[in-house]
């Protein structure tokens, strides 16, 4: 027998994640309120037709995320760019290539120990910043991805991702070098790789951040 407060909680969470669609597993009784054995692929299947905000109308692809489903490290950018929208994968443009090089310098890669995604899953036209209303609709997808992956560390890439996740309107320099918390998982903020392409002078500080990130993942094992 399922208690009614558990049912209400389940329905509220489901509404947050999936809008008005209701998914019920008929596998066995104990799985009715427990989605802990859901895979990332199953979650993607449930949400990739999302039309909760206007970006659903303009996107080419729903850019869910890529990488190791058991990653220790989740990297979060702000939103897919043009290339990402076309290819359906986060960080595939020039900034993504630099990100891959940085990861390789700390002996990680997007397929091994790392998962890469964005706060928004759809490309905002003209690369504008995410709107608060879009973040409000989309952030529960990110939270659920993180709950499924259970990483040791989250890294927010750039000021927009950091301020959106931390709900603090601060310059990046005031959010760097601090271990924050995001729904129970440690989070640190560093430069967006596109900022490093624009300003080479930021690279030494970013390199210090990534060496620290490597140590933080190691320490938590
Ligand atoms: N910038 C981001 O923040 N995310 C991407 O996926 C690509 C560029």
CSV table of C-alpha atoms and ligand atoms in Angstrom, one decimal:
chain,number,residue,atom,x,y,z
A,1,UNK,CA,0.0,0.0,0.0
A,2,UNK,CA,1.5,3.4,-1.0
A,3,UNK,CA,0.9,6.3,1.5
A,4,UNK,CA,-0.9,9.4,0.1
A,5,UNK,CA,1.9,11.9,1.1
A,6,UNK,CA,4.4,9.8,-0.8
A,7,UNK,CA,2.1,9.8,-3.8
A,8,UNK,CA,1.7,13.6,-3.6
A,9,UNK,CA,5.5,14.1,-3.3
A,10,UNK,CA,6.0,11.8,-6.3
A,11,UNK,CA,3.5,13.6,-8.4
A,12,UNK,CA,5.0,17.0,-7.5
A,13,UNK,CA,8.5,15.8,-8.5
A,14,UNK,CA,7.2,14.3,-11.7
A,15,UNK,CA,5.4,17.5,-12.6
A,16,UNK,CA,8.6,19.5,-12.0
A,17,UNK,CA,10.6,17.1,-14.2
A,18,UNK,CA,8.1,16.1,-16.9
A,19,UNK,CA,5.4,18.7,-16.9
A,20,UNK,CA,1.9,17.3,-17.3
A,21,UNK,CA,3.1,13.9,-18.6
A,22,UNK,CA,2.8,11.1,-16.1
A,23,UNK,CA,5.2,8.1,-16.2
A,24,UNK,CA,4.2,5.0,-14.2
A,25,UNK,CA,6.3,1.9,-13.9
A,26,UNK,CA,4.3,-1.3,-13.8
A,27,UNK,CA,7.4,-3.4,-13.1
A,28,UNK,CA,6.6,-4.2,-9.5
A,29,UNK,CA,4.9,-2.6,-6.5
A,30,UNK,CA,8.0,-1.2,-4.8
A,31,UNK,CA,9.1,0.7,-7.9
A,32,UNK,CA,6.0,2.9,-8.0
A,33,UNK,CA,7.6,5.8,-6.1
A,34,UNK,CA,11.3,5.0,-6.6
A,35,UNK,CA,13.1,6.0,-9.8
A,36,UNK,CA,16.6,5.3,-8.4
A,37,UNK,CA,17.2,2.6,-10.9
A,38,UNK,CA,16.4,4.8,-13.9
A,39,UNK,CA,19.3,5.2,-16.3
A,40,UNK,CA,20.5,8.5,-17.9
A,41,UNK,CA,19.3,7.1,-21.3
A,42,UNK,CA,15.9,6.4,-19.9
A,43,UNK,CA,15.7,9.9,-18.5
A,44,UNK,CA,16.8,11.3,-21.9
A,45,UNK,CA,14.0,9.3,-23.5
A,46,UNK,CA,11.5,10.9,-21.2
A,47,UNK,CA,12.4,14.5,-21.6
A,48,UNK,CA,14.0,15.0,-25.0
A,49,UNK,CA,10.7,16.2,-26.6
A,50,UNK,CA,10.4,19.0,-23.9
A,51,UNK,CA,8.3,22.0,-24.8
A,52,UNK,CA,8.2,23.6,-21.3
A,53,UNK,CA,9.7,26.8,-22.6
A,54,UNK,CA,9.9,28.7,-25.9
A,55,UNK,CA,13.3,27.3,-26.8
A,56,UNK,CA,11.6,24.0,-27.6
A,57,UNK,CA,10.2,25.7,-30.7
A,58,UNK,CA,13.5,27.0,-32.0
A,59,UNK,CA,16.1,24.3,-31.1
A,60,UNK,CA,17.4,21.8,-33.7
A,61,UNK,CA,18.5,19.3,-31.0
A,62,UNK,CA,17.8,18.8,-27.3
A,63,UNK,CA,21.3,18.8,-26.0
A,64,UNK,CA,21.1,16.5,-23.0
A,65,UNK,CA,24.7,15.8,-22.1
A,66,UNK,CA,27.6,13.5,-22.9
A,67,UNK,CA,30.1,11.3,-21.0
A,68,UNK,CA,30.5,8.7,-18.4
A,69,UNK,CA,27.2,7.9,-16.6
A,70,UNK,CA,29.3,7.1,-13.5
A,71,UNK,CA,31.4,10.2,-13.7
A,72,UNK,CA,33.2,11.6,-10.6
A,73,UNK,CA,33.2,15.0,-12.3
A,74,UNK,CA,30.2,16.8,-13.9
A,75,UNK,CA,31.1,19.9,-15.9
A,76,UNK,CA,28.2,22.4,-16.4
A,77,UNK,CA,28.1,25.2,-19.0
A,78,UNK,CA,25.3,27.7,-19.5
A,79,UNK,CA,23.5,26.5,-22.6
A,80,UNK,CA,24.3,24.9,-26.0
A,81,UNK,CA,25.8,27.1,-28.6
A,82,UNK,CA,25.1,27.0,-32.4
A,83,UNK,CA,27.3,24.0,-33.1
A,84,UNK,CA,26.0,22.1,-30.1
A,85,UNK,CA,22.4,22.8,-31.3
A,86,UNK,CA,23.3,21.3,-34.7
A,87,UNK,CA,25.2,18.3,-33.4
A,88,UNK,CA,23.2,17.5,-30.3
A,89,UNK,CA,26.3,17.4,-28.1
A,90,UNK,CA,27.6,19.9,-25.5
A,91,UNK,CA,31.0,21.7,-26.1
A,92,UNK,CA,31.8,20.6,-29.6
A,93,UNK,CA,32.9,23.9,-30.9
A,94,UNK,CA,36.3,25.7,-30.4
A,95,UNK,CA,35.7,26.1,-26.7
A,96,UNK,CA,34.9,22.4,-26.5
A,97,UNK,CA,38.2,21.5,-28.2
A,98,UNK,CA,40.0,23.6,-25.6
A,99,UNK,CA,38.0,21.9,-22.8
A,100,UNK,CA,39.1,18.5,-24.1
A,101,UNK,CA,42.7,19.6,-24.0
A,102,UNK,CA,42.4,20.9,-20.4
A,103,UNK,CA,40.7,17.6,-19.4
A,104,UNK,CA,43.5,15.6,-21.0
A,105,UNK,CA,46.1,17.6,-19.1
A,106,UNK,CA,44.6,16.4,-15.9
A,107,UNK,CA,44.3,12.9,-17.3
A,108,UNK,CA,40.5,12.9,-17.8
A,109,UNK,CA,38.4,12.8,-20.9
A,110,UNK,CA,34.7,13.4,-21.8
A,111,UNK,CA,34.2,9.6,-21.9
A,112,UNK,CA,36.2,8.6,-18.8
A,113,UNK,CA,35.3,9.9,-15.4
A,114,UNK,CA,33.6,13.1,-16.8
A,115,UNK,CA,30.1,14.0,-17.8
A,116,UNK,CA,29.5,17.3,-19.6
A,117,UNK,CA,26.2,19.1,-19.8
A,118,UNK,CA,24.6,22.6,-19.6
A,119,UNK,CA,22.0,24.3,-17.3
A,120,UNK,CA,19.8,24.8,-20.4
A,121,UNK,CA,19.3,21.9,-22.7
A,122,UNK,CA,18.3,24.0,-25.7
A,123,UNK,CA,20.2,26.7,-27.6
A,124,UNK,CA,19.0,30.3,-26.9
A,125,UNK,CA,18.8,32.2,-30.2
A,126,UNK,CA,21.7,34.5,-30.9
A,127,UNK,CA,23.6,33.0,-28.0
A,128,UNK,CA,21.9,35.2,-25.5
A,129,UNK,CA,22.1,34.4,-21.8
A,130,UNK,CA,19.5,32.0,-20.4
A,131,UNK,CA,16.3,33.8,-19.1
A,132,UNK,CA,15.3,33.2,-15.5
A,133,UNK,CA,12.1,31.6,-16.7
A,134,UNK,CA,14.0,29.1,-18.9
A,135,UNK,CA,16.3,28.2,-16.0
A,136,UNK,CA,13.3,27.7,-13.8
A,137,UNK,CA,11.8,25.2,-16.2
A,138,UNK,CA,15.1,23.4,-17.1
A,139,UNK,CA,17.1,23.3,-13.9
A,140,UNK,CA,15.2,20.3,-12.5
A,141,UNK,CA,16.5,18.2,-15.4
A,142,UNK,CA,20.1,19.1,-14.4
A,143,UNK,CA,19.4,18.3,-10.7
A,144,UNK,CA,17.9,14.9,-11.8
A,145,UNK,CA,20.9,14.2,-14.0
A,146,UNK,CA,23.2,14.9,-11.1
A,147,UNK,CA,21.2,12.7,-8.8
A,148,UNK,CA,21.5,9.8,-11.3
A,149,UNK,CA,25.3,10.3,-11.9
A,150,UNK,CA,26.2,11.0,-8.2
A,151,UNK,CA,29.5,12.8,-9.0
A,152,UNK,CA,32.0,13.7,-6.4
A,153,UNK,CA,32.3,17.2,-7.8
A,154,UNK,CA,30.5,19.7,-10.1
A,155,UNK,CA,32.4,22.4,-12.0
A,156,UNK,CA,30.4,25.4,-13.2
A,157,UNK,CA,32.1,26.7,-16.4
A,158,UNK,CA,31.9,30.5,-16.5
A,159,UNK,CA,30.1,33.2,-14.7
A,160,UNK,CA,26.6,32.6,-16.2
A,161,UNK,CA,26.6,28.9,-15.2
A,162,UNK,CA,28.0,29.7,-11.7
A,163,UNK,CA,25.6,32.5,-10.9
A,164,UNK,CA,22.7,30.5,-12.2
A,165,UNK,CA,23.5,27.5,-10.1
A,166,UNK,CA,24.6,29.4,-7.0
A,167,UNK,CA,21.8,32.0,-7.2
A,168,UNK,CA,24.4,34.7,-6.6
A,169,UNK,CA,24.9,37.6,-8.9
A,170,UNK,CA,28.7,38.0,-8.4
A,171,UNK,CA,31.7,38.4,-10.6
A,172,UNK,CA,33.4,35.0,-11.4
A,173,UNK,CA,36.4,36.0,-9.4
A,174,UNK,CA,34.3,36.1,-6.2
A,175,UNK,CA,32.9,32.6,-6.9
A,176,UNK,CA,36.3,30.9,-7.8
A,177,UNK,CA,38.5,29.1,-5.4
A,178,UNK,CA,35.6,28.3,-3.0
A,179,UNK,CA,34.0,24.9,-2.5
A,180,UNK,CA,30.3,25.7,-2.8
A,181,UNK,CA,27.4,23.2,-2.4
A,182,UNK,CA,24.8,22.4,-5.1
A,183,UNK,CA,22.0,20.3,-3.7
A,184,UNK,CA,24.4,18.3,-1.6
A,185,UNK,CA,27.3,17.9,-4.1
A,186,UNK,CA,30.4,20.1,-3.9
A,187,UNK,CA,30.6,22.7,-6.7
A,188,UNK,CA,33.5,24.9,-7.8
A,189,UNK,CA,33.4,27.6,-10.4
A,190,UNK,CA,36.1,28.3,-13.0
A,191,UNK,CA,36.4,30.2,-16.3
A,192,UNK,CA,34.4,29.2,-19.4
A,193,UNK,CA,36.8,27.8,-22.0
A,194,UNK,CA,35.4,30.5,-24.5
A,195,UNK,CA,36.7,33.2,-22.1
A,196,UNK,CA,40.1,31.5,-22.2
A,197,UNK,CA,40.1,31.7,-26.0
A,198,UNK,CA,39.2,35.4,-25.8
A,199,UNK,CA,41.8,36.2,-23.1
A,200,UNK,CA,45.0,34.2,-22.9
A,201,UNK,CA,45.9,35.9,-19.7
A,202,UNK,CA,43.3,34.0,-17.8
A,203,UNK,CA,44.9,30.6,-18.7
A,204,UNK,CA,47.4,30.4,-15.7
A,205,UNK,CA,44.5,30.9,-13.2
A,206,UNK,CA,42.3,28.4,-15.0
A,207,UNK,CA,45.2,25.9,-14.9
A,208,UNK,CA,45.5,26.4,-11.1
A,209,UNK,CA,41.7,25.8,-10.9
A,210,UNK,CA,41.9,22.5,-12.9
A,211,UNK,CA,44.8,21.2,-10.8
A,212,UNK,CA,42.8,21.9,-7.7
A,213,UNK,CA,39.8,20.2,-9.3
A,214,UNK,CA,41.9,17.1,-10.0
A,215,UNK,CA,43.1,17.1,-6.3
A,216,UNK,CA,39.5,17.6,-5.0
A,217,UNK,CA,38.3,14.5,-7.0
A,218,UNK,CA,41.3,12.5,-5.7
A,219,UNK,CA,40.7,13.6,-2.1
A,220,UNK,CA,37.1,12.6,-2.1
A,221,UNK,CA,37.9,9.0,-3.1
B,1,LIG,N1,29.1,27.0,-24.2
B,1,LIG,C1,28.4,26.4,-23.3
B,1,LIG,O1,28.2,27.0,-22.2
B,1,LIG,N2,27.9,25.2,-23.5
B,1,LIG,C2,28.1,24.5,-24.6
B,1,LIG,O2,27.7,23.4,-24.7
B,1,LIG,C3,28.9,25.2,-25.6
B,1,LIG,C4,29.3,26.4,-25.4
